[in-house]
Short mmCIF file of C-alpha atoms (C1' of nucleotides) in Angstrom, two decimals:
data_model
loop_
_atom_site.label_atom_id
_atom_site.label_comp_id
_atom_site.label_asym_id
_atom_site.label_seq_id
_atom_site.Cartn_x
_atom_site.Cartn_y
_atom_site.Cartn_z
CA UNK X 1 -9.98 -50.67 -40.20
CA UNK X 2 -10.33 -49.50 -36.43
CA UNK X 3 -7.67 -47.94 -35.12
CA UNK X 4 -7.19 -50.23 -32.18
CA UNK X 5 -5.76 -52.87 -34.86
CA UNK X 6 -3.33 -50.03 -36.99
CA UNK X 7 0.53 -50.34 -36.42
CA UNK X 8 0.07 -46.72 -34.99
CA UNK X 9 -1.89 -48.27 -32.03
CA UNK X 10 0.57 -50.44 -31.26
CA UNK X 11 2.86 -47.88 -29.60
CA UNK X 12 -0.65 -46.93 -27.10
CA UNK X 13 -0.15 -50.43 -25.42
CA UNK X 14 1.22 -50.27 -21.63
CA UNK X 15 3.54 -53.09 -22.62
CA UNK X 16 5.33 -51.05 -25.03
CA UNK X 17 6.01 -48.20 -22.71
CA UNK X 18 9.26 -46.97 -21.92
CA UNK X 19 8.02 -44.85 -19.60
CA UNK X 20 5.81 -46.77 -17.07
CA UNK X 21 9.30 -49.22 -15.89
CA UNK X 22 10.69 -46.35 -14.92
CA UNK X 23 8.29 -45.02 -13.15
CA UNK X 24 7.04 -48.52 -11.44
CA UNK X 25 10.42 -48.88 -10.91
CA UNK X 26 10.96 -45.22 -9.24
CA UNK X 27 7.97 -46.56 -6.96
CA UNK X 28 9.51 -49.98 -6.19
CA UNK X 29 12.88 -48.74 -5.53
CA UNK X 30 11.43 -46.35 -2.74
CA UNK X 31 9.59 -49.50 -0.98
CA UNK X 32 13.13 -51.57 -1.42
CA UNK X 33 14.53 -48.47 0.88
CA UNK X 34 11.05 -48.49 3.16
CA UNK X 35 12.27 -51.25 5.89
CA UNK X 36 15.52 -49.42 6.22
CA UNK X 37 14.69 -46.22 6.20
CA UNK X 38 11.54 -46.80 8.61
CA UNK X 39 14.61 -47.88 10.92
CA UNK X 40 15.64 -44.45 10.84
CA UNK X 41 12.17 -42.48 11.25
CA UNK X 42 12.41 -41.09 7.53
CA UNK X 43 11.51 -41.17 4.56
CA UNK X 44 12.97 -41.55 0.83
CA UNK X 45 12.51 -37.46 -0.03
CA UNK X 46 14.52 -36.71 3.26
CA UNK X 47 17.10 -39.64 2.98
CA UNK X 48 17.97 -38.08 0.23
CA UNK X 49 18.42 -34.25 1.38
CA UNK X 50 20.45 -35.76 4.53
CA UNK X 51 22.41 -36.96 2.17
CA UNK X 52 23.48 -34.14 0.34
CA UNK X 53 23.94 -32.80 3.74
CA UNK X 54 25.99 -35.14 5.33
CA UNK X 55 28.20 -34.18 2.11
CA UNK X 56 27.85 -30.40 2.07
CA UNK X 57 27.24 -29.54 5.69
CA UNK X 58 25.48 -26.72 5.01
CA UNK X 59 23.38 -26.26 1.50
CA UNK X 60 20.58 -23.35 0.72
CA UNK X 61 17.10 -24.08 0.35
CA UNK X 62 18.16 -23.48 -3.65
CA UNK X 63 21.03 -25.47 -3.49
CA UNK X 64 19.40 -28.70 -2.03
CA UNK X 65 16.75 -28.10 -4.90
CA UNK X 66 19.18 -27.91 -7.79
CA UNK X 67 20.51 -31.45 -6.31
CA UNK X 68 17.87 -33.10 -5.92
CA UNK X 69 15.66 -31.46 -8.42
CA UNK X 70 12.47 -30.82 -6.48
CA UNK X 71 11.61 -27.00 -5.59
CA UNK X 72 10.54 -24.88 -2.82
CA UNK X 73 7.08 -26.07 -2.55
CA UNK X 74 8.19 -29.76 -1.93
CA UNK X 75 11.39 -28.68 0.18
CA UNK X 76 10.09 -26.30 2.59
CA UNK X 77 7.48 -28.32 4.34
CA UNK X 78 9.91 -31.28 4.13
CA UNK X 79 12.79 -29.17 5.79
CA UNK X 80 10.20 -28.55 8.19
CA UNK X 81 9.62 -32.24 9.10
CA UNK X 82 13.31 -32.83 9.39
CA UNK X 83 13.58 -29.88 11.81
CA UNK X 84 11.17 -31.59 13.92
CA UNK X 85 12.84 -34.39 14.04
CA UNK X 86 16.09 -32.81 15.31
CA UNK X 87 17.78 -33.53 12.36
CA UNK X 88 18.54 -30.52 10.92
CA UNK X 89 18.61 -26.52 11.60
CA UNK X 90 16.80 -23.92 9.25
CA UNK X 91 18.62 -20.18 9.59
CA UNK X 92 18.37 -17.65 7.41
CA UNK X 93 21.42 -15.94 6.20
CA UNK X 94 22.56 -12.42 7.40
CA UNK X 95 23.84 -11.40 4.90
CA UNK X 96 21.04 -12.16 2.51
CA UNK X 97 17.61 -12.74 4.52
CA UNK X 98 16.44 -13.92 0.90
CA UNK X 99 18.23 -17.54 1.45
CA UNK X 100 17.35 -19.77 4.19
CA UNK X 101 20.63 -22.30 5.22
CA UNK X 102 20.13 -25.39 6.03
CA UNK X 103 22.81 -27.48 8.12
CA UNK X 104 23.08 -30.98 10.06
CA UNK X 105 22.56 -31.15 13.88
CA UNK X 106 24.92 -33.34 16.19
CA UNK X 107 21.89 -35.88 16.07
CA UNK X 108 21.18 -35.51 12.06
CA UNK X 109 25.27 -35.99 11.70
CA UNK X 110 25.14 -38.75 14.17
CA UNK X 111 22.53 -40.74 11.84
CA UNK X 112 25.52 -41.00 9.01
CA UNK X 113 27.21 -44.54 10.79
CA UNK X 114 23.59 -45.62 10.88
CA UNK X 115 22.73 -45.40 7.31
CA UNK X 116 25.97 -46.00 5.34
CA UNK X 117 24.86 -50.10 5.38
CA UNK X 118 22.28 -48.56 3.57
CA UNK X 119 23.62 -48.57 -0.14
CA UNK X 120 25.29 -51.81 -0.16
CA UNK X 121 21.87 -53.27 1.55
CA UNK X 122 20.39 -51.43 -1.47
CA UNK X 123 22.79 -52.89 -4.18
CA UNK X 124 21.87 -56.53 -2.58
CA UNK X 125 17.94 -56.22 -3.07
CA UNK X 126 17.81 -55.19 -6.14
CA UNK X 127 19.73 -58.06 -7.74
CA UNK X 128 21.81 -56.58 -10.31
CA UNK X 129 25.51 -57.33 -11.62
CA UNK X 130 27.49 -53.78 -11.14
CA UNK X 131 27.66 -53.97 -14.92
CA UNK X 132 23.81 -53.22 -15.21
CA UNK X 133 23.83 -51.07 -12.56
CA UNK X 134 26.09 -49.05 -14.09
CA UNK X 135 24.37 -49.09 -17.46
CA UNK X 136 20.85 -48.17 -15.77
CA UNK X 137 22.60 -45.55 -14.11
CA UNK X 138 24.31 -44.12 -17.36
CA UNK X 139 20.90 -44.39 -19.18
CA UNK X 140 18.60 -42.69 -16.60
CA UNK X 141 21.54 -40.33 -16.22
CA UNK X 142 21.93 -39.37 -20.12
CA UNK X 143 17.99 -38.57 -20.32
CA UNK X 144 17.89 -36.63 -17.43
CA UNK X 145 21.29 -34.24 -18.45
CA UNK X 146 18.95 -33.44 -21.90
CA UNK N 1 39.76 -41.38 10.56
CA UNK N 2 36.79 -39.90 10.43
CA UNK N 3 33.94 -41.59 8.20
CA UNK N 4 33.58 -38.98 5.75
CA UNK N 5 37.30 -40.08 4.54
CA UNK N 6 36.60 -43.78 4.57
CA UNK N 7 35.55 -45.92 1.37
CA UNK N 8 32.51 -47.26 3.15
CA UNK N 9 31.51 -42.76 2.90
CA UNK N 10 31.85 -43.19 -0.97
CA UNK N 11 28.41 -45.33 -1.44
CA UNK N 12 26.69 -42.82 0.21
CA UNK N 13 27.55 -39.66 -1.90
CA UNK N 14 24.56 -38.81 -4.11
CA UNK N 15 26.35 -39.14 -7.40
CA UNK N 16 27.07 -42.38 -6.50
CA UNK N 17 23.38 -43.59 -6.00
CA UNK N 18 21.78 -45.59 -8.78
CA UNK N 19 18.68 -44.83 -7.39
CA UNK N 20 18.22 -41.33 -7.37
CA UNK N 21 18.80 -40.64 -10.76
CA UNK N 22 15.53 -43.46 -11.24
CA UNK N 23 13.86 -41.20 -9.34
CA UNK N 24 14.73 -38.33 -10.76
CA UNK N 25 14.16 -39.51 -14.21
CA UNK N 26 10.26 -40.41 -13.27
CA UNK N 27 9.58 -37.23 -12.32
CA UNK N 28 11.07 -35.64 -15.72
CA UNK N 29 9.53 -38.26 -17.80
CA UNK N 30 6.36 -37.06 -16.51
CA UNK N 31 7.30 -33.78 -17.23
CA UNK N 32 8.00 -34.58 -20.91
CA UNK N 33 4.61 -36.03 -20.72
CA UNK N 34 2.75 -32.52 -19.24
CA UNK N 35 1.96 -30.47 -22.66
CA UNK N 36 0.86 -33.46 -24.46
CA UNK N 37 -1.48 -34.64 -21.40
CA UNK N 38 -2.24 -30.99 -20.54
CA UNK N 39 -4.09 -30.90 -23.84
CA UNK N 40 -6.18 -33.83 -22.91
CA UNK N 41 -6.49 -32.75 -19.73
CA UNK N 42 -5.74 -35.56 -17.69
CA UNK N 43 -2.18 -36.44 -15.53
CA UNK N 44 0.22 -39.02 -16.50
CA UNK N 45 -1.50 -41.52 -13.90
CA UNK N 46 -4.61 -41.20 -15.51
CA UNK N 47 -3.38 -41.67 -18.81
CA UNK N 48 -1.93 -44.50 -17.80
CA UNK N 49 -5.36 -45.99 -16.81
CA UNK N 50 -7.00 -44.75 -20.21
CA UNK N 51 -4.60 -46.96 -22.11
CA UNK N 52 -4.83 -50.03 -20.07
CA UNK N 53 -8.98 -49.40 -20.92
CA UNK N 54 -7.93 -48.40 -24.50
CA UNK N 55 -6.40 -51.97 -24.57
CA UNK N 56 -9.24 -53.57 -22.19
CA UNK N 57 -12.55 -51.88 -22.46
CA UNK N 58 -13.21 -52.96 -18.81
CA UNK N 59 -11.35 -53.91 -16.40
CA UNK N 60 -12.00 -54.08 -12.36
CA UNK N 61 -9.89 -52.08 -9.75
CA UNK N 62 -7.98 -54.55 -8.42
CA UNK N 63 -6.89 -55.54 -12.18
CA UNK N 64 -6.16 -51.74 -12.72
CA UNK N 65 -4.09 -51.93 -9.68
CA UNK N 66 -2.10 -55.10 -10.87
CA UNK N 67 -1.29 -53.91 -13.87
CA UNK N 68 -0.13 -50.14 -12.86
CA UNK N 69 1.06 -51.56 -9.51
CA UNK N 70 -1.61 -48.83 -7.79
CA UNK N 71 -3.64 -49.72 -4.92
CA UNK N 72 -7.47 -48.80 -4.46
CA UNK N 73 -6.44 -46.04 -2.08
CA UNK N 74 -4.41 -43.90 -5.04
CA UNK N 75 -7.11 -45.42 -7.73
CA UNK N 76 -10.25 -44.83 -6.59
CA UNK N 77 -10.13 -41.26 -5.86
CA UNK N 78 -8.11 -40.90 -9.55
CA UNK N 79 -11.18 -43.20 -11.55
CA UNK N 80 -13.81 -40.66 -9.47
CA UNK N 81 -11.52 -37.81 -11.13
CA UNK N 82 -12.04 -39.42 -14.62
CA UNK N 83 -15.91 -40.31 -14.08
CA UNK N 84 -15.88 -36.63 -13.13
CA UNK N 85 -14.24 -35.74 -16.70
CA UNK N 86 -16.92 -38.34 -18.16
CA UNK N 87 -13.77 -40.34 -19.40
CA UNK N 88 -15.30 -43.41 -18.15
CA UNK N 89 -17.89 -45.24 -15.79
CA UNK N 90 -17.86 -46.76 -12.28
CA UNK N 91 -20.22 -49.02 -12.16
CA UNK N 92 -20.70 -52.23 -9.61
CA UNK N 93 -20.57 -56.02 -10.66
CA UNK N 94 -23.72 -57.38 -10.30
CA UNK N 95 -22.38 -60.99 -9.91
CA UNK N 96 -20.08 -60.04 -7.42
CA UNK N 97 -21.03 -56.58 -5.32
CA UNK N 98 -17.57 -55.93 -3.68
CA UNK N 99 -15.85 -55.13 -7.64
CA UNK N 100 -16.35 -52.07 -9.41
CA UNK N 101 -15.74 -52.33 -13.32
CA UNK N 102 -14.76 -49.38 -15.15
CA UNK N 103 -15.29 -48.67 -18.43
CA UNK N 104 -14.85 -46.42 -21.43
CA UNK N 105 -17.59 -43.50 -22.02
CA UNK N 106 -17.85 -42.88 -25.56
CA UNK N 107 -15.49 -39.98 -24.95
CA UNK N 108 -12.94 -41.86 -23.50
CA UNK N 109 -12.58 -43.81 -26.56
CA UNK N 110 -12.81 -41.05 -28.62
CA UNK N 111 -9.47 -39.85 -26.90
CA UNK N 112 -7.27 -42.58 -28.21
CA UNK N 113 -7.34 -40.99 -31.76
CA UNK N 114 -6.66 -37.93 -29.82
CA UNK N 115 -3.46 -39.28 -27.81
CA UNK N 116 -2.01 -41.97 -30.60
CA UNK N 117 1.09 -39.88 -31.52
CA UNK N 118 2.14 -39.28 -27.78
CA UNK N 119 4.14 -42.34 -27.43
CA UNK N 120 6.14 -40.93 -30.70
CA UNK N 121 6.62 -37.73 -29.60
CA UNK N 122 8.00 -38.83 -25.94
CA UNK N 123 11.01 -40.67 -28.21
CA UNK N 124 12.01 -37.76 -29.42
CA UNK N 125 12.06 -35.43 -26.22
CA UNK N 126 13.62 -38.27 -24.75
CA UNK N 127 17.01 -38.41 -27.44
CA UNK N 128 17.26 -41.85 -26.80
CA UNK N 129 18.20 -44.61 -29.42
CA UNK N 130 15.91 -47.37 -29.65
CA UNK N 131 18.69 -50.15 -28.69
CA UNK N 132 19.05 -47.49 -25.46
CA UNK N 133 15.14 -47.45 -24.94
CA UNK N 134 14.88 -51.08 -25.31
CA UNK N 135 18.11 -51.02 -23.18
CA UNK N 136 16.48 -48.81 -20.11
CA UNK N 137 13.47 -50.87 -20.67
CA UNK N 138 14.83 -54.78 -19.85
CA UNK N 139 17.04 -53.49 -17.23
CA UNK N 140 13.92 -51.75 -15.40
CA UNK N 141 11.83 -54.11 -15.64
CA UNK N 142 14.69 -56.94 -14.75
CA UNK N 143 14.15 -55.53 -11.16
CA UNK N 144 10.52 -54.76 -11.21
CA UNK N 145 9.67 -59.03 -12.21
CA UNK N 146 11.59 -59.55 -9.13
"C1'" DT I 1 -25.00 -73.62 7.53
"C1'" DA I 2 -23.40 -70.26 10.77
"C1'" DA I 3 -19.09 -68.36 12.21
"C1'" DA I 4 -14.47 -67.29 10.61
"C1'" DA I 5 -11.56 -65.97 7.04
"C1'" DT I 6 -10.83 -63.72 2.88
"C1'" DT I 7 -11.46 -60.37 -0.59
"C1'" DA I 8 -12.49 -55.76 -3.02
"C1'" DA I 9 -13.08 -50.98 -2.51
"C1'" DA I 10 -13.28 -47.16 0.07
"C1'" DT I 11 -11.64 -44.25 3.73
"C1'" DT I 12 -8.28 -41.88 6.72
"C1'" DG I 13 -4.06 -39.75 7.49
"C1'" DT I 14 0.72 -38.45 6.25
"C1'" DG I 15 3.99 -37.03 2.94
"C1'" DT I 16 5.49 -35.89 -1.32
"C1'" DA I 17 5.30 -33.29 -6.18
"C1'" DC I 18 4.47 -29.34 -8.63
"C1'" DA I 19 1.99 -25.24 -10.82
"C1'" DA I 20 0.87 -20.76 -9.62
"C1'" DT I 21 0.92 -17.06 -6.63
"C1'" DT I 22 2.64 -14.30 -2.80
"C1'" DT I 23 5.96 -12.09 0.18
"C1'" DA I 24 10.07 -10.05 1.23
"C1'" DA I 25 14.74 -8.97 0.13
"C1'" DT I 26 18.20 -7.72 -3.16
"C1'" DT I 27 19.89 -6.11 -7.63
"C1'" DT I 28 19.45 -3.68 -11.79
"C1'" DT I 29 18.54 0.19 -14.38
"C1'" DA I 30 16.48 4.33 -16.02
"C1'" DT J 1 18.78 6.65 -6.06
"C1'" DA J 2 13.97 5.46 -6.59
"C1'" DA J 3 11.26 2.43 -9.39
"C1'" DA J 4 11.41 -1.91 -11.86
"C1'" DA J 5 13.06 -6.37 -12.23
"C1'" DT J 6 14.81 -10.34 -10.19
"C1'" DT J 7 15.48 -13.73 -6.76
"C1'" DA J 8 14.59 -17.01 -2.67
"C1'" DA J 9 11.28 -19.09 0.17
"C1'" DA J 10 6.92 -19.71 1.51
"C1'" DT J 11 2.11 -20.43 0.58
"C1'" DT J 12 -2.02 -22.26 -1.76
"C1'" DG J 13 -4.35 -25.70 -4.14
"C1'" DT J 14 -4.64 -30.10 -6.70
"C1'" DA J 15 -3.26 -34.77 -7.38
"C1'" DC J 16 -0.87 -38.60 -6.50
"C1'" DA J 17 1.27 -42.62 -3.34
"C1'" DC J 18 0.78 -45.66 0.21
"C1'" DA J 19 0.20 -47.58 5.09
"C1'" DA J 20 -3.38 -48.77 7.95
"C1'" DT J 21 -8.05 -49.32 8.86
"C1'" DT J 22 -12.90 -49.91 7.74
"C1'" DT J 23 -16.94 -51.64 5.35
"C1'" DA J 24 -19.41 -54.81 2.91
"C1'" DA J 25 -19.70 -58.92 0.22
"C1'" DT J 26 -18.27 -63.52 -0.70
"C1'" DT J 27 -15.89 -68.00 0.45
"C1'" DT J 28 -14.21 -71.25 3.38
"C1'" DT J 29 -14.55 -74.26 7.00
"C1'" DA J 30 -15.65 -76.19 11.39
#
DNA sequence: TAAAATTAAATTGTGTACAATTTAATTTTA
DNA sequence: TAAAATTAAATTGTACACAATTTAATTTTA
């Protein structure tokens, strides 16, 4: 019996995946945000560290990667971009010239008003009840606290 | 009042996003994926594309791309990194010169013995019951068919 | 049927991701 | 306290993603 036609198999087919929604959906969800980030000259990676920022104020290099789990190889050329935008200042502390801080400027605080449409815009093109939003949420969230 | 206080302020804090913890949970999942695909030596795109051939035996680009939801300019420079690897073949329709099949070397078959107890062994990292999996699964790909 | 439109891949350019290494600063410890 | 270990960013190199454009082949249509 080949193995292609074994229960075993079964588990090889794409349609079975668990994995490839998620990350098709990953994909998709960052093209959903595309139009309105565009809008704002940035894109999803940096979205999310003005976030964080617009929280925090000010947030390490380490700090914005424990957030948003990505490290210093993805973040520093990104912080980079954003600093050439205007958006944001990199310093690095005095008191530890280890740490690089990383803080809003009037024009990166200024984009808040513009972008806080954004989630509810978000919420409306991707067609769930709040019920299964919250449920995706708890899932991916469960996984990712292993 | 200033914005950061108002209710409007809340859908923008990052633990509030359903989104980011999708895309956060992509990137892990991949991670869970990295020993097992290290030892094949391939990346969790391409072994995406070996299973759609495991399942196939040939399939064009552009029917690649539909299924994986990858365009030409992301595939064909990943299928010239598995020709490279001898996983499989490029190799131009004769009936119709603009589509490229690709194909299964004798290798690349051989790997499907090699990666049939993957999809078992991501379960487990991933701690998940099956009514969650199956769960995470409708609800993803409830947006994706949109 | 020849020009226009469409299609399939490939190419170009920008921006993540991330492993592995490097650099520089700080902390620990022998 | 000087050497060793640790830590924080940056750097290097590889591999996606994807928009936009290009190239070449095929279809459509005027």
């Amino acid at each position: 019996m080949r193995l292609r036609e074994t229960i075993m198999q079964e588990a090889l087919l794409l349609e079975n995946q668990v994995c490839f929604p998620i990350y098709a959906l990953s994909r998709q969800i960052i093209q959903y945000y595309r139009p309105m980030l565009d809008a704002l000259d940035i894109t999803y990676p940096q979205y999310l560290v003005m976030m964080v920022l617009w929280e925090h104020d000010t947030q390490t290099v380490n700090q914005l990667g424990a957030l948003l789990k990505l490290d210093s190889g993805t973040l520093t050329p990104l912080l980079k971009r954003l600093e050439l935008k205007g958006l944001i200042i990199r310093k690095r502390s005095k008191a530890d010239e280890r740490v690089v801080n990383i803080s809003l400027t009037p024009s990166g605080r200024a984009m808040e008003e513009m972008a806080c449409s954004i989630p509810h815009q978000m919420l409306e093109s991707m067609g769930l009840s709040l019920e299964e939003m919250q449920q995706l949420k708890q899932l991916a969230e469960k996984i990712l606290d292993k």
